[in-house]
């Protein structure tokens, strides 16, 4: 399984919808179900609960866009991605 598919599957199983990227090593996950009004609040919640860090989606959109998205990089070793999958699962 490719790194891309592994992280996509892990987020999907955790209930965090995301799109399979076409070329980049990043996944934008829909975190609308997490508590918080902003992407930063949602990212901090996820970090405090799981130890998994992501970049709030507002950093990539103009205005209020991206408030329900967090970007994650999956250019990691297999064992690190397995750990992420376990933590968010």
XYZ file of C-alpha atoms in Angstrom, residues 5-86:
82
model
C -3.292 5.360 0.380
C -2.248 4.361 3.888
C -2.809 7.821 5.360
C -6.007 8.306 3.336
C -7.379 5.037 4.724
C -6.373 5.885 8.301
C -8.148 9.248 8.222
C -11.198 7.723 6.525
C -11.466 5.016 9.214
C -11.222 7.731 11.887
C -14.198 9.515 10.328
C -12.104 12.359 8.912
C -13.074 12.606 5.254
C -10.258 13.540 2.908
C -9.430 13.612 -0.764
C -6.713 11.467 -2.290
C -4.025 13.903 -3.458
C -2.935 13.749 -7.071
C 0.732 14.517 -6.560
C 1.613 16.233 -3.289
C 2.578 14.513 -0.042
C -0.246 16.197 1.868
C -3.803 15.307 2.803
C -6.453 17.913 3.593
C -8.795 16.251 6.067
C -12.306 17.471 6.855
C -12.350 17.941 10.613
C -15.773 19.591 10.879
C -16.844 16.995 13.456
C -14.083 18.049 15.866
C -14.776 20.691 18.529
C -13.684 24.244 17.835
C -14.708 27.181 15.680
C -11.487 27.550 13.706
C -9.028 25.234 12.048
C -6.468 26.220 14.661
C -8.803 25.222 17.504
C -9.587 21.925 15.776
C -5.892 21.248 15.105
C -5.016 21.980 18.730
C -7.811 19.668 19.919
C -6.527 16.843 17.717
C -2.960 17.472 18.897
C -3.953 17.432 22.572
C -6.032 14.240 22.200
C -3.780 12.244 19.854
C -0.370 13.902 19.643
C -0.850 14.197 15.862
C -0.087 17.667 14.498
C -1.481 19.274 11.375
C -1.621 22.734 9.818
C -4.961 24.585 10.070
C -6.679 24.881 6.702
C -7.071 28.653 6.948
C -3.372 28.940 6.095
C -4.215 27.800 2.551
C -7.424 29.743 1.874
C -8.484 33.382 1.724
C -10.939 34.642 4.325
C -12.748 32.042 6.394
C -12.190 29.195 3.946
C -10.480 26.141 5.328
C -11.815 26.432 8.881
C -12.943 22.791 8.764
C -9.758 21.461 7.181
C -6.382 20.427 8.535
C -3.429 19.586 6.309
C -1.225 16.626 7.159
C 2.042 15.586 5.530
C 2.456 11.882 4.844
C 6.106 11.959 3.750
C 6.958 9.777 6.725
C 8.306 6.305 7.421
C 5.855 3.402 7.422
C 6.157 2.912 11.175
C 5.350 6.592 11.780
C 2.240 6.392 9.581
C 1.126 3.242 11.390
C 1.504 5.122 14.672
C -0.594 8.020 13.321
C -3.282 5.583 12.172
C -3.351 3.995 15.626
